[in-house]
Short mmCIF file of C-alpha atoms (C1' of nucleotides) in Angstrom, two decimals:
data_model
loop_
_atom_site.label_atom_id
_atom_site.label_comp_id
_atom_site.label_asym_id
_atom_site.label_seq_id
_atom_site.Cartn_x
_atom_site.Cartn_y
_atom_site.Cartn_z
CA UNK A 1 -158.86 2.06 151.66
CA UNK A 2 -155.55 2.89 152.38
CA UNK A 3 -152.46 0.32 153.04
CA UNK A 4 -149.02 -0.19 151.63
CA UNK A 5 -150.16 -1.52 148.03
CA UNK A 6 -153.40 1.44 147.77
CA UNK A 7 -151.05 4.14 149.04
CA UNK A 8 -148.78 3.44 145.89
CA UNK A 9 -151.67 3.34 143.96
CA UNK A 10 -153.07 6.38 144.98
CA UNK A 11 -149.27 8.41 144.99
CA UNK A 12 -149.07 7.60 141.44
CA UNK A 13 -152.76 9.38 140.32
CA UNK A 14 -150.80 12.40 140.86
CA UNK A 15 -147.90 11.60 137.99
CA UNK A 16 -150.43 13.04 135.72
CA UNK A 17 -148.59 16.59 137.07
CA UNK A 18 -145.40 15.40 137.03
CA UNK A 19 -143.26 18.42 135.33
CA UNK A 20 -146.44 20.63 135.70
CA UNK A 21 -146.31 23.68 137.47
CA UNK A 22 -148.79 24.98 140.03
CA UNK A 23 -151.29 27.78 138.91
CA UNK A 24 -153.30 28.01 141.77
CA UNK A 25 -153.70 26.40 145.30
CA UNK A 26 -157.25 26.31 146.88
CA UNK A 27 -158.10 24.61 150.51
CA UNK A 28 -159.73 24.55 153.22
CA UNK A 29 -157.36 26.46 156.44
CA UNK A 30 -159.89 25.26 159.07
CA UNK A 31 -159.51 21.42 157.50
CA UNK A 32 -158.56 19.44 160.38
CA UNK A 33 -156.15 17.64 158.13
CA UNK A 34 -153.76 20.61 158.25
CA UNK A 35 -153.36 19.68 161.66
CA UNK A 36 -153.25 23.23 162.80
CA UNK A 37 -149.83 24.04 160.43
CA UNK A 38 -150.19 27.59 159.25
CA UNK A 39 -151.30 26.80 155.60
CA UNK A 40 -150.38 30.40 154.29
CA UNK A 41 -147.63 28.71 153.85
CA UNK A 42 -149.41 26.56 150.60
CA UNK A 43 -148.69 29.60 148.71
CA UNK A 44 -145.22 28.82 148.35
CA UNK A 45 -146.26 26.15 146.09
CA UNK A 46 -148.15 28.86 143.00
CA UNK A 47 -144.97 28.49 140.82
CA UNK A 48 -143.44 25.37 141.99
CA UNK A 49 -143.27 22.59 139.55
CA UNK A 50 -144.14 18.60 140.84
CA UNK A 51 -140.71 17.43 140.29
CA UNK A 52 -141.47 13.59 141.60
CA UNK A 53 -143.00 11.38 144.57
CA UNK A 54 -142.26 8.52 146.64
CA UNK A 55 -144.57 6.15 148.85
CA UNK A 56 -143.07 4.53 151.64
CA UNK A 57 -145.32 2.49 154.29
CA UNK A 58 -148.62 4.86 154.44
CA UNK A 59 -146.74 8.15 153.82
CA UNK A 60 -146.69 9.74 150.31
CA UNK A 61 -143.92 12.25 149.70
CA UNK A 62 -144.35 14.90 146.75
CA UNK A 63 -141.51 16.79 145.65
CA UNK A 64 -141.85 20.20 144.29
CA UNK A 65 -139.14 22.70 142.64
CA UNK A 66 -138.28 25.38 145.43
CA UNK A 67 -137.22 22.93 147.51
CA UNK A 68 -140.96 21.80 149.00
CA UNK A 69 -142.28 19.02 150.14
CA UNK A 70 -145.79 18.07 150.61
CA UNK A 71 -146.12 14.63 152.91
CA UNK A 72 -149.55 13.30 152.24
CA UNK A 73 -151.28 10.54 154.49
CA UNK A 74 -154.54 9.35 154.07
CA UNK A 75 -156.06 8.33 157.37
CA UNK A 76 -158.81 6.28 156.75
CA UNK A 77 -160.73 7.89 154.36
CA UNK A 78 -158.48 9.64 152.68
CA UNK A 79 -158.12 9.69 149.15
CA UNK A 80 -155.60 11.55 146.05
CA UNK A 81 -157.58 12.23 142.66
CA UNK A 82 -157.19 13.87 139.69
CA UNK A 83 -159.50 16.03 137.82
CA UNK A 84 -159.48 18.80 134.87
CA UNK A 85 -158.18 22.23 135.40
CA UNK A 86 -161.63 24.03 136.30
CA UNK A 87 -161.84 21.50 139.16
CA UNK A 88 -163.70 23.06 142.12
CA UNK A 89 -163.53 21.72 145.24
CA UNK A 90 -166.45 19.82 146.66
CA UNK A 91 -167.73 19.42 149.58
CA UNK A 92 -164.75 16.70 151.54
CA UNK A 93 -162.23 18.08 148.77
CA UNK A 94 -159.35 19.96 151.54
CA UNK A 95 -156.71 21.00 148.88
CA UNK A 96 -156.41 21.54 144.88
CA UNK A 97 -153.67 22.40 143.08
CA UNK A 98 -154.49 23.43 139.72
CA UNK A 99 -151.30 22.53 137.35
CA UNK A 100 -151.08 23.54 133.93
CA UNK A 101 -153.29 20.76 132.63
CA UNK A 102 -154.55 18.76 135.70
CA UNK A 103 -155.85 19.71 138.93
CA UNK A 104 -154.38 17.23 141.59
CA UNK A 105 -157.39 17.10 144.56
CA UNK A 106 -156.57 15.53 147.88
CA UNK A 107 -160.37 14.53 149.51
CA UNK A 108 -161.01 13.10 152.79
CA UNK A 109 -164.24 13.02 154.36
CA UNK A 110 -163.81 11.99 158.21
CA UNK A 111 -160.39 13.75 157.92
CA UNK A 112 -158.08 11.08 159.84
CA UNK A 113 -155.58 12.00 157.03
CA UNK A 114 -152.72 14.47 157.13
CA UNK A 115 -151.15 17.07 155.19
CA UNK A 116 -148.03 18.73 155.92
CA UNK A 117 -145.75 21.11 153.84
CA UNK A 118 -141.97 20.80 154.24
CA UNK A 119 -139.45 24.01 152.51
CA UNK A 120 -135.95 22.91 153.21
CA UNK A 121 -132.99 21.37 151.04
CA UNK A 122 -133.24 18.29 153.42
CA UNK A 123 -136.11 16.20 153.40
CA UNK A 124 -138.06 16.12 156.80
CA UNK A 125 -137.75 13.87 159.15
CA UNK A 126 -141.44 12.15 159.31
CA UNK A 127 -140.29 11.04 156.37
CA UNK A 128 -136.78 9.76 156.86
CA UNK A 129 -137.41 8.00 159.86
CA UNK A 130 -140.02 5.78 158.35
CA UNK A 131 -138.28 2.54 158.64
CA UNK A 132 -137.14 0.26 156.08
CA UNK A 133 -139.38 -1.33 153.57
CA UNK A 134 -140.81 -5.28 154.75
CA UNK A 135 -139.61 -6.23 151.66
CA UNK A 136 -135.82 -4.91 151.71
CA UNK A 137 -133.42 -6.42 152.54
CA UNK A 138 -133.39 -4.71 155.88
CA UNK A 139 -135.80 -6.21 157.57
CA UNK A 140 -133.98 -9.66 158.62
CA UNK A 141 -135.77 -12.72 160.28
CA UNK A 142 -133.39 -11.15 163.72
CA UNK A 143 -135.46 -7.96 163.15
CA UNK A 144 -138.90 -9.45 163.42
CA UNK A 145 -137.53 -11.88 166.15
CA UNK A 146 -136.26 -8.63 168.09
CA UNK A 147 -140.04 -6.89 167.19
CA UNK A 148 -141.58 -10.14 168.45
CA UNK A 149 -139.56 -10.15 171.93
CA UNK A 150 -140.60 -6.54 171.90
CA UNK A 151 -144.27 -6.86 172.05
CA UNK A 152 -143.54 -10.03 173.68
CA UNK A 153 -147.19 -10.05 175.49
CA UNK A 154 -149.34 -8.28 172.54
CA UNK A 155 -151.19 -10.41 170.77
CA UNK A 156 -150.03 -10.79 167.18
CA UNK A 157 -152.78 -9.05 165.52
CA UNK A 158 -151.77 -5.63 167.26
CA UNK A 159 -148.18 -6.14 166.82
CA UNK A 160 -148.25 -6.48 163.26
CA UNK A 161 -150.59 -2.71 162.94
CA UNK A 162 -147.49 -1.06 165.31
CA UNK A 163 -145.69 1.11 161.85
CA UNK A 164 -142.33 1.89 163.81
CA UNK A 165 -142.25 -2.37 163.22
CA UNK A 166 -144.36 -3.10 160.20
CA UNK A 167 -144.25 -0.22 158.18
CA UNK A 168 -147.45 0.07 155.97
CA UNK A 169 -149.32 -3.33 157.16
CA UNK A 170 -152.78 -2.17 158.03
CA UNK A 171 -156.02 -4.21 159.46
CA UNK A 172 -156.80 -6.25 156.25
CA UNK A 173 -153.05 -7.27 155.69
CA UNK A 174 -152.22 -8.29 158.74
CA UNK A 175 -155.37 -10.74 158.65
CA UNK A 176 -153.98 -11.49 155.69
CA UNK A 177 -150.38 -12.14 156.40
CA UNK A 178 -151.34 -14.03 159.97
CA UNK A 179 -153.93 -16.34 157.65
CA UNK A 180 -151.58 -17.35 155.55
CA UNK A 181 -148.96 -18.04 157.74
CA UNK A 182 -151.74 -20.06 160.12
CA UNK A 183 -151.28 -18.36 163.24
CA UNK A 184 -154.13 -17.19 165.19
CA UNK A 185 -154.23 -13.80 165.98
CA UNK A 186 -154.59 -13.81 169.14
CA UNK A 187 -151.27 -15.23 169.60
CA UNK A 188 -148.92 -13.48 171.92
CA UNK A 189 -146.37 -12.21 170.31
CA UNK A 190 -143.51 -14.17 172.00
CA UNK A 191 -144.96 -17.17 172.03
CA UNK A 192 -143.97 -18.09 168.14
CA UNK A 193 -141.48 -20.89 167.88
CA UNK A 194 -138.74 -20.58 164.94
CA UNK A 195 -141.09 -22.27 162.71
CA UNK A 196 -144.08 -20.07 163.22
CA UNK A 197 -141.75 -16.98 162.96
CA UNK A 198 -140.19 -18.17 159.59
CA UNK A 199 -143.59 -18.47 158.63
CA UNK A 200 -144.68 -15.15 159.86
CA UNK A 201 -141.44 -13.63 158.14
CA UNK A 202 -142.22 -15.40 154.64
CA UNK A 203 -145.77 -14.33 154.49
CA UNK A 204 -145.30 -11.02 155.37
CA UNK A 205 -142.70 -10.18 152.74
CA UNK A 206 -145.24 -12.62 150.21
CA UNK A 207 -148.43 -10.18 151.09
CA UNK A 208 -146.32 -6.67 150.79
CA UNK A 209 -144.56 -8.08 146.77
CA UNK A 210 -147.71 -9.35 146.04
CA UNK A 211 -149.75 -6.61 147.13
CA UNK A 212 -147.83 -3.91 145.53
CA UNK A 213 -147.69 -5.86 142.03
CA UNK A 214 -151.10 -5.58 142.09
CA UNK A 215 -152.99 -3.68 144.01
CA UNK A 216 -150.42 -1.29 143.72
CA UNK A 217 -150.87 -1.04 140.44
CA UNK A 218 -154.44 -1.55 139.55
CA UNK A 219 -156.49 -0.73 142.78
CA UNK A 220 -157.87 -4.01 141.30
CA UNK A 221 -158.69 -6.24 144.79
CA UNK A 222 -157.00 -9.18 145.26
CA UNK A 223 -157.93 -12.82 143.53
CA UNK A 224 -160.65 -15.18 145.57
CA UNK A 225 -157.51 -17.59 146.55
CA UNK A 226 -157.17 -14.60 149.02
CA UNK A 227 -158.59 -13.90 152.49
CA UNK A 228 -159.10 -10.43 151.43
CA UNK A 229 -162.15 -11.25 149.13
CA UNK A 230 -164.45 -13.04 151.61
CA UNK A 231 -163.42 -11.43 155.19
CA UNK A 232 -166.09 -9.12 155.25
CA UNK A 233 -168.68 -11.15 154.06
CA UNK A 234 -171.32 -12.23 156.15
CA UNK A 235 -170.93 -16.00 155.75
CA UNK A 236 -167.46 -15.92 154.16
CA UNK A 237 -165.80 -18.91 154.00
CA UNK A 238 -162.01 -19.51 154.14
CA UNK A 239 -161.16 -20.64 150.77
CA UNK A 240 -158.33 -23.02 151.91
CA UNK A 241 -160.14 -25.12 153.79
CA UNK A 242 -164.26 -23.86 153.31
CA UNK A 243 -164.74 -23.26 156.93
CA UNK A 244 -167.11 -20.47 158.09
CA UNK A 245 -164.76 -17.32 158.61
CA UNK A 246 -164.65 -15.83 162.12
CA UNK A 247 -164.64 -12.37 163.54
CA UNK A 248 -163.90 -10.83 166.66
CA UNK A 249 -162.06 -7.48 168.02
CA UNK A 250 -158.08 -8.42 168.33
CA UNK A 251 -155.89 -5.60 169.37
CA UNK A 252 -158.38 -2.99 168.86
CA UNK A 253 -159.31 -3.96 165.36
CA UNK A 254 -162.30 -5.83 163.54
CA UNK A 255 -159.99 -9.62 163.09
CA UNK A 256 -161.21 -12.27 160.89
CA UNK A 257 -159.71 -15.83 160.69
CA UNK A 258 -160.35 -19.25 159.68
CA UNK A 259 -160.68 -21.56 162.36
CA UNK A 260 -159.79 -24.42 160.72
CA UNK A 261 -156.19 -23.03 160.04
CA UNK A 262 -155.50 -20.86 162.64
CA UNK A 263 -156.95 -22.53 165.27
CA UNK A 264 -160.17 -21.68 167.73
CA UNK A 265 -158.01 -20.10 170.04
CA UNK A 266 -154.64 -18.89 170.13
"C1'" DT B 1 -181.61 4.20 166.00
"C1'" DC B 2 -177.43 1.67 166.23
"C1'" DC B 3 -173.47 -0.30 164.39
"C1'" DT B 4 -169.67 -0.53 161.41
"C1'" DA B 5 -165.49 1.35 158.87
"C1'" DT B 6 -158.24 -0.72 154.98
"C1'" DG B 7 -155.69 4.79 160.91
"C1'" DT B 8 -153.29 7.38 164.26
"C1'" DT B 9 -152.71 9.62 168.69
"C1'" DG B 10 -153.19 11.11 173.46
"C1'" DT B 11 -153.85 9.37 177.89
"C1'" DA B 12 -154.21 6.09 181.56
"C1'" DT B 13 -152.42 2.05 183.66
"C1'" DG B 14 -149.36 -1.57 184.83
"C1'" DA C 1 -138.79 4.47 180.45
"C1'" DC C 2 -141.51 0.92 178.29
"C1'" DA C 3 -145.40 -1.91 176.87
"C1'" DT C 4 -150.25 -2.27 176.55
"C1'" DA C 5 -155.19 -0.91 176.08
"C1'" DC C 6 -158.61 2.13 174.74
"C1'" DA C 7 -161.25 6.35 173.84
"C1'" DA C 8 -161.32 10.03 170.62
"C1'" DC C 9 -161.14 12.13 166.25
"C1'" DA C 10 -165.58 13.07 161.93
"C1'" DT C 11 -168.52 11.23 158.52
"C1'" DA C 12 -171.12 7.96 155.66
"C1'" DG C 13 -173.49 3.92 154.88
"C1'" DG C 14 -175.81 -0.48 156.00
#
DNA sequence: TCCTATGTTGTATG
DNA sequence: ACATACAACATAGG
């Protein structure tokens, strides 16, 4: 499930062991979401107390006394939970950390996610190059018309999944984002006149605020006056203008627009 | 059986 | 070097 707005979601489960401290670490070594890292080194955390976390785009960041840092990202499947202390890992459950009075259980059954462990008194650098929030006041209508001239020849759709230039957008809000801002996603890239890319640049920051004050917070999906709702539907129609929905592979990726609003064809 | 899946990454190609 | 396209990863569910 995971995007920008379920990724906050899911870092904040694990507040329930904020200022807990770690009794016991079980997981999986051969768990292809250690990536290969030498996961002895988990034991550094038995003794460490969950200090704080931060989400940025679809990374999670959880900081631990002793100077450790465990970077969390959920793939596709991936998923954070919380359970009592006699928590037992099942069967897609890769890591538990048993706190004082909550076990925090990372689960991921296809295992695109990833974990990695960081010990240093400088935070690594997967996480501090993640680039600025879409909402912040970083990310300037020149920046997406640079990212635009960039990918110049891509068609939207695939430009907006790229993370180094749309940190935390994912398949469902970019369809989002590109049906509200009526462009087909198809589109190349550079084709966007200053209109369409104000457009673009409104709706993106829209999706991301709205997203994370609600999804973000409840998990809850979004309200019917979304695309989100009805784009997987089989017969879902496009509730700004009623049209049947359409779907086709864009830039890798399952795409569904409205026709009516974003045109037949780019 | 066959197809799909809210993601990334390595590799090939231009 | 850079941009683009696509298979591969591993599993569950329709």
């Amino acid at each position: 499930m995971p995007e920008l707005a379920e990724v906050e979601f899911l870092r904040k489960r694990w507040n329930a062991g904020l200022g807990q401290t770690v009794r016991h670490v079980t997981l999986n070594p051969r768990a292809k979401v250690f990536r290969g890292e030498d996961t002895r080194a988990y034991a550094a955390l038995v003794g460490a107390r969950l200090d704080g976390s931060e989400a940025a785009a679809k990374q999670m960041l959880f900081r631990f006394s002793g100077a450790l840092h465990l970077g969390v990202h959920l793939g596709m499947t991936g998923e954070t939970c919380i359970g009592p202390v006699d928590t037992l890992p099942r069967p897609h459950d890769h890591l538990v950390l048993t706190l004082e009075r909550v076990a925090l259980v990372y689960t991921d059954p296809r295992m695109f996610g990833r974990l990695r462990l960081h010990q240093g008194p400088t935070l690594p650098s997967w996480w501090t190059e993640i680039p600025p929030p879409l909402t912040s006041d970083a990310f300037t209508r020149a920046r997406l018309a640079a990212i635009l001239e960039r990918r110049s020849r891509a068609p939207l759709k695939a430009a907006l999944l790229d993370q180094d230039a749309f940190p935390g957008i994912g398949n469902w809000m970019a369809d989002e984002v590109l049906w509200r801002a009526a462009l087909h996603p198809a589109t190349p890239a550079g084709r966007l006149d200053t209109a369409q890319q104000a457009a673009l640049y409104r709706e993106l920051r829209w999706v991301c605020r709205q997203a994370l004050a609600t999804i973000g917070e409840t998990l809850e999906d979004p309200p019917k006056t979304w695309l989100f709702p009805h784009r997987w539907r089989e017969g879902g129609r496009c509730p700004k203008t009623g049209c049947l929905l359409r779907r086709a592979e864009i830039g890798g990726r399952t795409t569904c627009w409205s026709p009516e609003r974003q045109g037949d064809t780019p």
